[in-house]
Amino acid sequence: MMPAAAPDSTPDDRDRFARALVALVPNLRRYALALCRSRDVADDLVQATCERALAGQQGFEPGTRMDAWLFRILRNAWIDGFRRTRAEGVVVDIDAASEVAGEDRVRTGESRLLLDAAGRAIMRLPEEQREVLLLVCVEELSYREASALLDIPIGTVMSRLARARSRLADDLGLNAAASRPHATKEAGS
Amino acid sequence: MNRAGFDDEILMAYADGELDPERAEAVAQAAAADPHLADRIATYRDTARVARDAKLDAEGDDLQERIARLVREAAPAPKTLARTVDRPDPFLPARRARAFRQRLHLPMAASVVLALLVGSAIGFGLGARGGGEEASAIVLAGTIGDDLASVLTTTPSGGMASLADGRALRAVATFRDRRGDVCRELEIDGASDGDAVLAVACRRDETWSVRFSMTVPASGAGYVPAGSLETLDAFLADIDAGEPLDADAERAALAAPGGG
């Protein structure tokens, strides 16, 4: 059946939708990369997402976060098809690369990603942690929004996110405690 | 690492501003008295900042440009202005009322997106705007007999019905005019000459009457020439035609006695 569109949608809304969609392409690509870690696959994924978004525009509720709506479409596209075609190879390459001391870039199947040290550290996180970190810390979704998008409890969002950030902090030497004289690690208390 | 009952996730939630005020205050007080706790919170803030600023290859080479092109090219204009009379999908009435007039005011990107919507007949509530005379760009008009009236109340938009004279009626959409009368947009295919009739019939006081009709030469393959749709669109704009009703609303409106 046809879904009823939001009653207050106007041509201006639709114009905004088109512009917002294009404006959000970098965000979509960033999320796509966090999922697949390949430039080529990420681009295809973003394109498929935009096609689905255009075709299903009436499913978007004005006034809600469009990026979260698009992320969900992208994630579904990834789960539906892209992931299967890509499951082998790349992930292994990256995990192996992360073990190599001094590895300068994260290699992917087809190409190299343009990443800085923080970007590399993020890409080396396990997929579940990487995804949550990206959604909350980079795209600034609330825990609740991330929970809804990923269909997981907020507690799971928090535990994945905390682990991702501990690991990131270790990787990048961000532990504030380590750089302060008073902050010797306490085993107990 | 636990200290004073604050586990990592609570401290992280505090750093992210996700704690309720009461617990946030408790963490803040504890952190003020405990530099170690404060450092752990600072680390969560640092990781968030570092992640936010990380270079993650978001731009790609020309991805954004390609998507902008995709948005523009998603629905070529000619196809959206002509419609096929024998669309297979019964849930996709062929054309959204008033789309054409709105297109005139839109920049390119919006037009393309809008064009995608033409054909999906989604409601974009264009509420009735006050009174005014019922406009009528009528070529043929008149009340409708019981047989045709029953076809009008029972054929869902997107559906076809055979008329007594052998012509095929196609229900395009159902909407309400500014007075709330239920109206149906129709196409009637000529039996032999290939011409088609575009018509709008509305119901008031349980009587259906034709308020608009025009004969258009069929252009082959079941497409109605785009130009004739402009005329129809102008008429629909004049009567303040609301958006096409969806399947459920249509059923309800057509079933309701006395024009609903």
GROMACS .gro file of C-alpha atoms in nm:
model
  449
    1MET     CA    1   0.000   0.000   0.000
    2MET     CA    2   0.107   0.351  -0.049
    3PRO     CA    3   0.243   0.519   0.255
    4ALA     CA    4   0.093   0.856   0.324
    5ALA     CA    5   0.349   1.130   0.311
    6ALA     CA    6   0.387   1.384   0.582
    7PRO     CA    7   0.102   1.625   0.539
    8ASP     CA    8   0.318   1.932   0.564
    9SER     CA    9   0.562   1.842   0.288
   10THR     CA   10   0.599   2.120   0.035
   11PRO     CA   11   0.804   2.180  -0.277
   12ASP     CA   12   1.050   2.360  -0.055
   13ASP     CA   13   1.076   2.048   0.156
   14ARG     CA   14   1.151   1.842  -0.150
   15ASP     CA   15   1.409   2.090  -0.269
   16ARG     CA   16   1.569   2.078   0.072
   17PHE     CA   17   1.560   1.701   0.059
   18ALA     CA   18   1.752   1.695  -0.268
   19ARG     CA   19   2.010   1.942  -0.145
   20ALA     CA   20   2.044   1.775   0.193
   21LEU     CA   21   2.096   1.441   0.027
   22VAL     CA   22   2.385   1.571  -0.179
   23ALA     CA   23   2.526   1.758   0.118
   24LEU     CA   24   2.528   1.441   0.325
   25VAL     CA   25   2.724   1.239   0.072
   26PRO     CA   26   3.054   1.279   0.262
   27ASN     CA   27   2.886   1.157   0.580
   28LEU     CA   28   2.742   0.863   0.395
   29ARG     CA   29   3.076   0.780   0.244
   30ARG     CA   30   3.244   0.798   0.582
   31TYR     CA   31   2.992   0.556   0.727
   32ALA     CA   32   3.015   0.333   0.423
   33LEU     CA   33   3.392   0.322   0.460
   34ALA     CA   34   3.356   0.232   0.825
   35LEU     CA   35   3.148  -0.063   0.719
   36CYS     CA   36   3.338  -0.188   0.418
   37ARG     CA   37   3.681  -0.020   0.430
   38SER     CA   38   3.704   0.000   0.054
   39ARG     CA   39   3.676   0.315  -0.153
   40ASP     CA   40   3.514   0.147  -0.447
   41VAL     CA   41   3.263  -0.048  -0.247
   42ALA     CA   42   3.189   0.256  -0.033
   43ASP     CA   43   3.111   0.464  -0.339
   44ASP     CA   44   2.882   0.198  -0.479
   45LEU     CA   45   2.715   0.167  -0.144
   46VAL     CA   46   2.657   0.542  -0.121
   47GLN     CA   47   2.517   0.550  -0.470
   48ALA     CA   48   2.280   0.263  -0.397
   49THR     CA   49   2.177   0.443  -0.078
   50CYS     CA   50   2.098   0.764  -0.263
   51GLU     CA   51   1.898   0.579  -0.523
   52ARG     CA   52   1.694   0.409  -0.253
   53ALA     CA   53   1.652   0.736  -0.067
   54LEU     CA   54   1.522   0.914  -0.376
   55ALA     CA   55   1.282   0.636  -0.455
   56GLY     CA   56   1.163   0.613  -0.098
   57GLN     CA   57   1.166   0.978  -0.013
   58GLN     CA   58   0.812   0.969   0.121
   59GLY     CA   59   0.938   0.742   0.396
   60PHE     CA   60   1.137   1.026   0.542
   61GLU     CA   61   0.965   1.219   0.816
   62PRO     CA   62   1.052   1.586   0.793
   63GLY     CA   63   1.176   1.712   1.124
   64THR     CA   64   1.366   1.394   1.201
   65ARG     CA   65   1.736   1.344   1.141
   66MET     CA   66   1.790   1.283   0.775
   67ASP     CA   67   2.142   1.155   0.824
   68ALA     CA   68   2.021   0.884   1.061
   69TRP     CA   69   1.751   0.789   0.812
   70LEU     CA   70   2.008   0.765   0.534
   71PHE     CA   71   2.250   0.570   0.751
   72ARG     CA   72   1.983   0.315   0.807
   73ILE     CA   73   1.919   0.280   0.436
   74LEU     CA   74   2.290   0.250   0.378
   75ARG     CA   75   2.328  -0.008   0.649
   76ASN     CA   76   2.043  -0.213   0.508
   77ALA     CA   77   2.196  -0.198   0.163
   78TRP     CA   78   2.523  -0.317   0.311
   79ILE     CA   79   2.361  -0.603   0.495
   80ASP     CA   80   2.136  -0.694   0.203
   81GLY     CA   81   2.396  -0.741  -0.057
   82PHE     CA   82   2.721  -0.560  -0.050
   83ARG     CA   83   2.858  -0.739   0.248
   84ARG     CA   84   2.816  -1.081   0.094
   85THR     CA   85   3.010  -0.990  -0.216
   86ARG     CA   86   3.291  -0.849  -0.010
   87ALA     CA   87   3.317  -1.073   0.288
   88GLU     CA   88   3.646  -1.227   0.193
   89GLY     CA   89   3.984  -1.075   0.153
   90VAL     CA   90   3.968  -0.717   0.255
   91VAL     CA   91   3.892  -0.759   0.619
   92VAL     CA   92   4.168  -1.012   0.650
   93ASP     CA   93   4.408  -0.777   0.474
   94ILE     CA   94   4.332  -0.496   0.710
   95ASP     CA   95   4.349  -0.701   1.023
   96ALA     CA   96   4.679  -0.842   0.909
   97ALA     CA   97   4.805  -0.495   0.824
   98SER     CA   98   4.716  -0.368   1.166
   99GLU     CA   99   4.952  -0.620   1.315
  100VAL     CA  100   5.244  -0.486   1.120
  101ALA     CA  101   5.440  -0.235   1.320
  102GLY     CA  102   5.487   0.093   1.138
  103GLU     CA  103   5.224   0.008   0.881
  104ASP     CA  104   5.165   0.335   0.710
  105ARG     CA  105   4.836   0.285   0.541
  106VAL     CA  106   4.546   0.055   0.575
  107ARG     CA  107   4.537  -0.151   0.263
  108THR     CA  108   4.211  -0.246   0.109
  109GLY     CA  109   4.130  -0.477  -0.172
  110GLU     CA  110   4.138  -0.223  -0.449
  111SER     CA  111   4.287   0.094  -0.325
  112ARG     CA  112   4.432   0.280  -0.035
  113LEU     CA  113   4.225   0.495   0.190
  114LEU     CA  114   4.334   0.846   0.265
  115LEU     CA  115   4.363   0.831   0.639
  116ASP     CA  116   4.561   1.006   0.906
  117ALA     CA  117   4.682   0.833   1.220
  118ALA     CA  118   4.345   0.864   1.390
  119GLY     CA  119   4.168   0.744   1.080
  120ARG     CA  120   4.393   0.440   1.064
  121ALA     CA  121   4.334   0.364   1.429
  122ILE     CA  122   3.959   0.384   1.374
  123MET     CA  123   3.975   0.160   1.071
  124ARG     CA  124   4.165  -0.099   1.271
  125LEU     CA  125   3.887  -0.130   1.529
  126PRO     CA  126   3.660  -0.431   1.510
  127GLU     CA  127   3.366  -0.359   1.283
  128GLU     CA  128   3.105  -0.338   1.558
  129GLN     CA  129   3.310  -0.092   1.759
  130ARG     CA  130   3.413   0.106   1.453
  131GLU     CA  131   3.054   0.152   1.346
  132VAL     CA  132   2.932   0.274   1.684
  133LEU     CA  133   3.230   0.505   1.727
  134LEU     CA  134   3.167   0.658   1.389
  135LEU     CA  135   2.797   0.710   1.447
  136VAL     CA  136   2.832   0.862   1.794
  137CYS     CA  137   3.165   1.043   1.795
  138VAL     CA  138   3.193   1.140   1.429
  139GLU     CA  139   2.834   1.176   1.317
  140GLU     CA  140   2.719   1.281   1.661
  141LEU     CA  141   2.418   1.059   1.695
  142SER     CA  142   2.293   1.020   2.049
  143TYR     CA  143   2.323   0.681   2.213
  144ARG     CA  144   1.953   0.640   2.163
  145GLU     CA  145   1.969   0.727   1.795
  146ALA     CA  146   2.255   0.486   1.744
  147SER     CA  147   2.066   0.219   1.931
  148ALA     CA  148   1.763   0.265   1.707
  149LEU     CA  149   1.972   0.269   1.392
  150LEU     CA  150   2.163  -0.045   1.481
  151ASP     CA  151   1.871  -0.226   1.643
  152ILE     CA  152   2.069  -0.296   1.956
  153PRO     CA  153   2.009  -0.196   2.319
  154ILE     CA  154   2.159   0.127   2.445
  155GLY     CA  155   2.369  -0.075   2.688
  156THR     CA  156   2.529  -0.253   2.395
  157VAL     CA  157   2.593   0.078   2.220
  158MET     CA  158   2.767   0.201   2.535
  159SER     CA  159   2.980  -0.106   2.590
  160ARG     CA  160   3.095  -0.114   2.227
  161LEU     CA  161   3.162   0.255   2.231
  162ALA     CA  162   3.359   0.241   2.556
  163ARG     CA  163   3.571  -0.044   2.426
  164ALA     CA  164   3.630   0.134   2.097
  165ARG     CA  165   3.748   0.445   2.276
  166SER     CA  166   3.972   0.260   2.518
  167ARG     CA  167   4.136   0.093   2.228
  168LEU     CA  168   4.164   0.414   2.033
  169ALA     CA  169   4.316   0.590   2.333
  170ASP     CA  170   4.571   0.312   2.375
  171ASP     CA  171   4.651   0.311   2.006
  172LEU     CA  172   4.704   0.684   1.987
  173GLY     CA  173   4.854   0.737   2.332
  174LEU     CA  174   4.562   0.949   2.443
  175ASN     CA  175   4.545   0.839   2.802
  176ALA     CA  176   4.547   1.165   2.986
  177ALA     CA  177   4.637   0.980   3.303
  178ALA     CA  178   4.964   0.857   3.157
  179SER     CA  179   5.093   1.208   3.101
  180ARG     CA  180   5.032   1.333   3.448
  181PRO     CA  181   5.257   1.281   3.745
  182HIS     CA  182   4.975   1.213   3.988
  183ALA     CA  183   4.807   0.963   3.769
  184THR     CA  184   4.988   0.643   3.832
  185LYS     CA  185   4.749   0.366   3.755
  186GLU     CA  186   4.584   0.224   4.056
  187ALA     CA  187   4.527  -0.144   4.063
  188GLY     CA  188   4.252  -0.143   4.315
  189SER     CA  189   4.048   0.090   4.527
  190MET     CA  190   3.963   0.073   3.705
  191ASN     CA  191   3.631   0.112   3.881
  192ARG     CA  192   3.627   0.375   4.141
  193ALA     CA  193   3.357   0.522   4.354
  194GLY     CA  194   3.095   0.323   4.168
  195PHE     CA  195   3.154   0.484   3.831
  196ASP     CA  196   3.230   0.237   3.561
  197ASP     CA  197   3.376   0.326   3.223
  198GLU     CA  198   3.042   0.354   3.053
  199ILE     CA  199   2.905   0.599   3.306
  200LEU     CA  200   3.213   0.816   3.276
  201MET     CA  201   3.192   0.800   2.900
  202ALA     CA  202   2.824   0.890   2.906
  203TYR     CA  203   2.911   1.184   3.130
  204ALA     CA  204   3.180   1.297   2.889
  205ASP     CA  205   2.930   1.268   2.605
  206GLY     CA  206   2.660   1.460   2.787
  207GLU     CA  207   2.432   1.158   2.790
  208LEU     CA  208   2.375   1.128   3.164
  209ASP     CA  209   2.065   1.257   3.333
  210PRO     CA  210   2.131   1.571   3.540
  211GLU     CA  211   2.127   1.393   3.872
  212ARG     CA  212   2.388   1.135   3.784
  213ALA     CA  213   2.589   1.390   3.590
  214GLU     CA  214   2.609   1.602   3.901
  215ALA     CA  215   2.725   1.304   4.105
  216VAL     CA  216   3.001   1.231   3.854
  217ALA     CA  217   3.104   1.596   3.840
  218GLN     CA  218   3.139   1.613   4.216
  219ALA     CA  219   3.336   1.293   4.233
  220ALA     CA  220   3.563   1.405   3.951
  221ALA     CA  221   3.629   1.735   4.120
  222ALA     CA  222   3.771   1.547   4.414
  223ASP     CA  223   3.953   1.281   4.218
  224PRO     CA  224   4.205   1.371   3.947
  225HIS     CA  225   4.223   1.013   3.831
  226LEU     CA  226   3.852   1.010   3.761
  227ALA     CA  227   3.884   1.347   3.589
  228ASP     CA  228   4.157   1.207   3.367
  229ARG     CA  229   3.949   0.912   3.264
  230ILE     CA  230   3.669   1.148   3.168
  231ALA     CA  231   3.915   1.366   2.980
  232THR     CA  232   4.031   1.063   2.785
  233TYR     CA  233   3.677   0.998   2.666
  234ARG     CA  234   3.648   1.360   2.559
  235ASP     CA  235   3.980   1.331   2.380
  236THR     CA  236   3.882   1.019   2.193
  237ALA     CA  237   3.559   1.182   2.079
  238ARG     CA  238   3.747   1.486   1.956
  239VAL     CA  239   4.013   1.280   1.782
  240ALA     CA  240   3.748   1.066   1.612
  241ARG     CA  241   3.556   1.372   1.503
  242ASP     CA  242   3.867   1.529   1.354
  243ALA     CA  243   4.005   1.211   1.202
  244LYS     CA  244   4.068   1.208   0.832
  245LEU     CA  245   3.845   0.934   0.706
  246ASP     CA  246   3.851   0.981   0.332
  247ALA     CA  247   3.497   1.112   0.339
  248GLU     CA  248   3.513   1.306   0.017
  249GLY     CA  249   3.612   1.044  -0.231
  250ASP     CA  250   3.717   1.162  -0.572
  251ASP     CA  251   3.402   1.285  -0.736
  252LEU     CA  252   3.139   1.100  -0.542
  253GLN     CA  253   2.940   1.403  -0.437
  254GLU     CA  254   2.937   1.530  -0.791
  255ARG     CA  255   2.819   1.194  -0.916
  256ILE     CA  256   2.538   1.186  -0.663
  257ALA     CA  257   2.432   1.539  -0.756
  258ARG     CA  258   2.415   1.421  -1.115
  259LEU     CA  259   2.220   1.116  -1.007
  260VAL     CA  260   1.967   1.337  -0.833
  261ARG     CA  261   1.931   1.549  -1.145
  262GLU     CA  262   1.907   1.260  -1.384
  263ALA     CA  263   1.706   1.026  -1.170
  264ALA     CA  264   1.388   1.085  -1.365
  265PRO     CA  265   1.410   1.229  -1.716
  266ALA     CA  266   1.147   1.497  -1.758
  267PRO     CA  267   0.969   1.365  -2.070
  268LYS     CA  268   0.875   1.043  -1.903
  269THR     CA  269   0.723   1.219  -1.610
  270LEU     CA  270   0.504   1.443  -1.819
  271ALA     CA  271   0.361   1.166  -2.025
  272ARG     CA  272   0.202   0.875  -1.857
  273THR     CA  273   0.125   0.531  -1.963
  274VAL     CA  274  -0.238   0.438  -1.968
  275ASP     CA  275  -0.175   0.076  -1.892
  276ARG     CA  276   0.048   0.098  -1.593
  277PRO     CA  277   0.073  -0.238  -1.431
  278ASP     CA  278   0.103  -0.129  -1.073
  279PRO     CA  279  -0.240  -0.069  -0.924
  280PHE     CA  280  -0.095   0.123  -0.631
  281LEU     CA  281   0.072   0.384  -0.840
  282PRO     CA  282  -0.181   0.623  -0.980
  283ALA     CA  283  -0.026   0.772  -1.285
  284ARG     CA  284   0.019   1.129  -1.184
  285ARG     CA  285   0.022   1.349  -0.885
  286ALA     CA  286  -0.225   1.633  -0.903
  287ARG     CA  287  -0.078   1.978  -0.943
  288ALA     CA  288   0.271   1.854  -0.994
  289PHE     CA  289   0.316   2.048  -1.311
  290ARG     CA  290   0.232   2.383  -1.168
  291GLN     CA  291   0.464   2.330  -0.880
  292ARG     CA  292   0.744   2.229  -1.107
  293LEU     CA  293   0.741   2.568  -1.270
  294HIS     CA  294   0.873   2.735  -0.959
  295LEU     CA  295   1.140   2.490  -0.871
  296PRO     CA  296   1.510   2.488  -0.930
  297MET     CA  297   1.653   2.195  -1.114
  298ALA     CA  298   1.733   1.959  -0.833
  299ALA     CA  299   1.395   1.994  -0.678
  300SER     CA  300   1.225   1.941  -1.009
  301VAL     CA  301   1.398   1.614  -1.052
  302VAL     CA  302   1.308   1.493  -0.709
  303LEU     CA  303   0.957   1.609  -0.762
  304ALA     CA  304   0.950   1.431  -1.093
  305LEU     CA  305   1.023   1.111  -0.910
  306LEU     CA  306   0.715   1.170  -0.708
  307VAL     CA  307   0.500   1.218  -1.011
  308GLY     CA  308   0.343   0.883  -1.048
  309SER     CA  309   0.360   0.786  -0.690
  310ALA     CA  310   0.066   1.003  -0.594
  311ILE     CA  311   0.181   1.069  -0.245
  312GLY     CA  312  -0.028   1.306  -0.043
  313PHE     CA  313   0.130   1.640   0.024
  314GLY     CA  314  -0.167   1.797   0.193
  315LEU     CA  315  -0.258   2.103   0.001
  316GLY     CA  316  -0.540   2.213   0.218
  317ALA     CA  317  -0.840   2.386   0.074
  318ARG     CA  318  -0.779   2.756   0.057
  319GLY     CA  319  -1.104   2.926   0.124
  320GLY     CA  320  -1.398   2.970  -0.104
  321GLY     CA  321  -1.431   3.093  -0.456
  322GLU     CA  322  -1.624   2.975  -0.750
  323GLU     CA  323  -1.586   2.629  -0.880
  324ALA     CA  324  -1.384   2.666  -1.197
  325SER     CA  325  -1.475   2.456  -1.492
  326ALA     CA  326  -1.269   2.420  -1.805
  327ILE     CA  327  -1.539   2.203  -1.938
  328VAL     CA  328  -1.551   2.062  -2.280
  329LEU     CA  329  -1.819   1.816  -2.197
  330ALA     CA  330  -2.003   1.814  -1.874
  331GLY     CA  331  -2.309   1.671  -1.722
  332THR     CA  332  -2.445   1.433  -1.472
  333ILE     CA  333  -2.354   1.073  -1.494
  334GLY     CA  334  -2.588   0.776  -1.510
  335ASP     CA  335  -2.604   0.503  -1.252
  336ASP     CA  336  -2.393   0.257  -1.444
  337LEU     CA  337  -2.097   0.487  -1.480
  338ALA     CA  338  -2.148   0.619  -1.128
  339SER     CA  339  -2.109   0.272  -0.992
  340VAL     CA  340  -1.792   0.226  -1.195
  341LEU     CA  341  -1.661   0.548  -1.044
  342THR     CA  342  -1.727   0.439  -0.689
  343THR     CA  343  -1.588   0.090  -0.726
  344THR     CA  344  -1.281   0.116  -0.948
  345PRO     CA  345  -0.970   0.179  -0.745
  346SER     CA  346  -0.716   0.422  -0.882
  347GLY     CA  347  -0.481   0.241  -1.107
  348GLY     CA  348  -0.761   0.003  -1.200
  349MET     CA  349  -0.946  -0.038  -1.527
  350ALA     CA  350  -1.314  -0.095  -1.601
  351SER     CA  351  -1.504  -0.165  -1.919
  352LEU     CA  352  -1.783   0.072  -2.009
  353ALA     CA  353  -2.108  -0.034  -2.167
  354ASP     CA  354  -1.999   0.100  -2.506
  355GLY     CA  355  -1.686  -0.112  -2.502
  356ARG     CA  356  -1.446   0.167  -2.411
  357ALA     CA  357  -1.200   0.115  -2.130
  358LEU     CA  358  -1.205   0.348  -1.833
  359ARG     CA  359  -0.896   0.389  -1.629
  360ALA     CA  360  -0.917   0.544  -1.285
  361VAL     CA  361  -0.610   0.762  -1.237
  362ALA     CA  362  -0.656   0.919  -0.898
  363THR     CA  363  -0.904   1.025  -0.636
  364PHE     CA  364  -0.886   1.357  -0.456
  365ARG     CA  365  -1.104   1.622  -0.301
  366ASP     CA  366  -1.163   1.969  -0.434
  367ARG     CA  367  -1.166   2.278  -0.216
  368ARG     CA  368  -1.521   2.213  -0.106
  369GLY     CA  369  -1.440   1.860  -0.004
  370ASP     CA  370  -1.624   1.695  -0.292
  371VAL     CA  371  -1.473   1.366  -0.387
  372CYS     CA  372  -1.336   1.380  -0.741
  373ARG     CA  373  -1.190   1.119  -0.970
  374GLU     CA  374  -0.948   1.171  -1.249
  375LEU     CA  375  -1.016   0.937  -1.539
  376GLU     CA  376  -0.891   0.835  -1.874
  377ILE     CA  377  -1.121   0.672  -2.121
  378ASP     CA  378  -0.965   0.500  -2.416
  379GLY     CA  379  -1.139   0.524  -2.748
  380ALA     CA  380  -1.259   0.189  -2.873
  381SER     CA  381  -1.144   0.232  -3.230
  382ASP     CA  382  -1.005   0.573  -3.323
  383GLY     CA  383  -0.728   0.567  -3.069
  384ASP     CA  384  -0.829   0.895  -2.913
  385ALA     CA  385  -0.858   0.913  -2.539
  386VAL     CA  386  -1.062   1.128  -2.305
  387LEU     CA  387  -0.920   1.283  -1.993
  388ALA     CA  388  -1.188   1.365  -1.746
  389VAL     CA  389  -1.252   1.471  -1.391
  390ALA     CA  390  -1.581   1.373  -1.232
  391CYS     CA  391  -1.688   1.482  -0.887
  392ARG     CA  392  -1.959   1.371  -0.651
  393ARG     CA  393  -2.193   1.601  -0.467
  394ASP     CA  394  -2.513   1.499  -0.294
  395GLU     CA  395  -2.457   1.148  -0.419
  396THR     CA  396  -2.462   1.260  -0.779
  397TRP     CA  397  -2.156   1.231  -0.997
  398SER     CA  398  -2.100   1.489  -1.265
  399VAL     CA  399  -1.827   1.550  -1.516
  400ARG     CA  400  -1.652   1.877  -1.445
  401PHE     CA  401  -1.373   1.851  -1.693
  402SER     CA  402  -1.313   1.652  -2.002
  403MET     CA  403  -1.098   1.680  -2.305
  404THR     CA  404  -1.030   1.459  -2.599
  405VAL     CA  405  -0.669   1.396  -2.673
  406PRO     CA  406  -0.517   1.214  -2.962
  407ALA     CA  407  -0.342   0.906  -2.840
  408SER     CA  408   0.023   0.922  -2.921
  409GLY     CA  409   0.077   0.551  -2.933
  410ALA     CA  410   0.196   0.312  -2.671
  411GLY     CA  411  -0.071   0.437  -2.437
  412TYR     CA  412   0.098   0.767  -2.362
  413VAL     CA  413  -0.104   1.079  -2.321
  414PRO     CA  414   0.072   1.380  -2.474
  415ALA     CA  415   0.230   1.601  -2.217
  416GLY     CA  416   0.062   1.916  -2.341
  417SER     CA  417  -0.285   1.795  -2.256
  418LEU     CA  418  -0.175   1.730  -1.903
  419GLU     CA  419  -0.089   2.095  -1.865
  420THR     CA  420  -0.448   2.182  -1.937
  421LEU     CA  421  -0.569   1.927  -1.690
  422ASP     CA  422  -0.322   2.049  -1.433
  423ALA     CA  423  -0.446   2.402  -1.477
  424PHE     CA  424  -0.798   2.282  -1.412
  425LEU     CA  425  -0.692   2.088  -1.105
  426ALA     CA  426  -0.513   2.393  -0.975
  427ASP     CA  427  -0.825   2.602  -1.031
  428ILE     CA  428  -1.046   2.378  -0.826
  429ASP     CA  429  -0.779   2.351  -0.557
  430ALA     CA  430  -0.755   1.980  -0.607
  431GLY     CA  431  -0.606   1.816  -0.302
  432GLU     CA  432  -0.346   1.550  -0.327
  433PRO     CA  433  -0.452   1.207  -0.447
  434LEU     CA  434  -0.585   0.994  -0.168
  435ASP     CA  435  -0.400   0.679  -0.085
  436ALA     CA  436  -0.569   0.344  -0.132
  437ASP     CA  437  -0.729   0.330   0.212
  438ALA     CA  438  -0.846   0.689   0.213
  439GLU     CA  439  -0.980   0.645  -0.137
  440ARG     CA  440  -1.182   0.342  -0.040
  441ALA     CA  441  -1.325   0.527   0.255
  442ALA     CA  442  -1.403   0.842   0.055
  443LEU     CA  443  -1.574   0.654  -0.226
  444ALA     CA  444  -1.779   0.445   0.014
  445ALA     CA  445  -1.896   0.739   0.220
  446PRO     CA  446  -2.248   0.846   0.129
  447GLY     CA  447  -2.328   1.196   0.020
  448GLY     CA  448  -1.987   1.280  -0.111
  449GLY     CA  449  -1.807   1.187   0.208
   0.00000   0.00000   0.00000
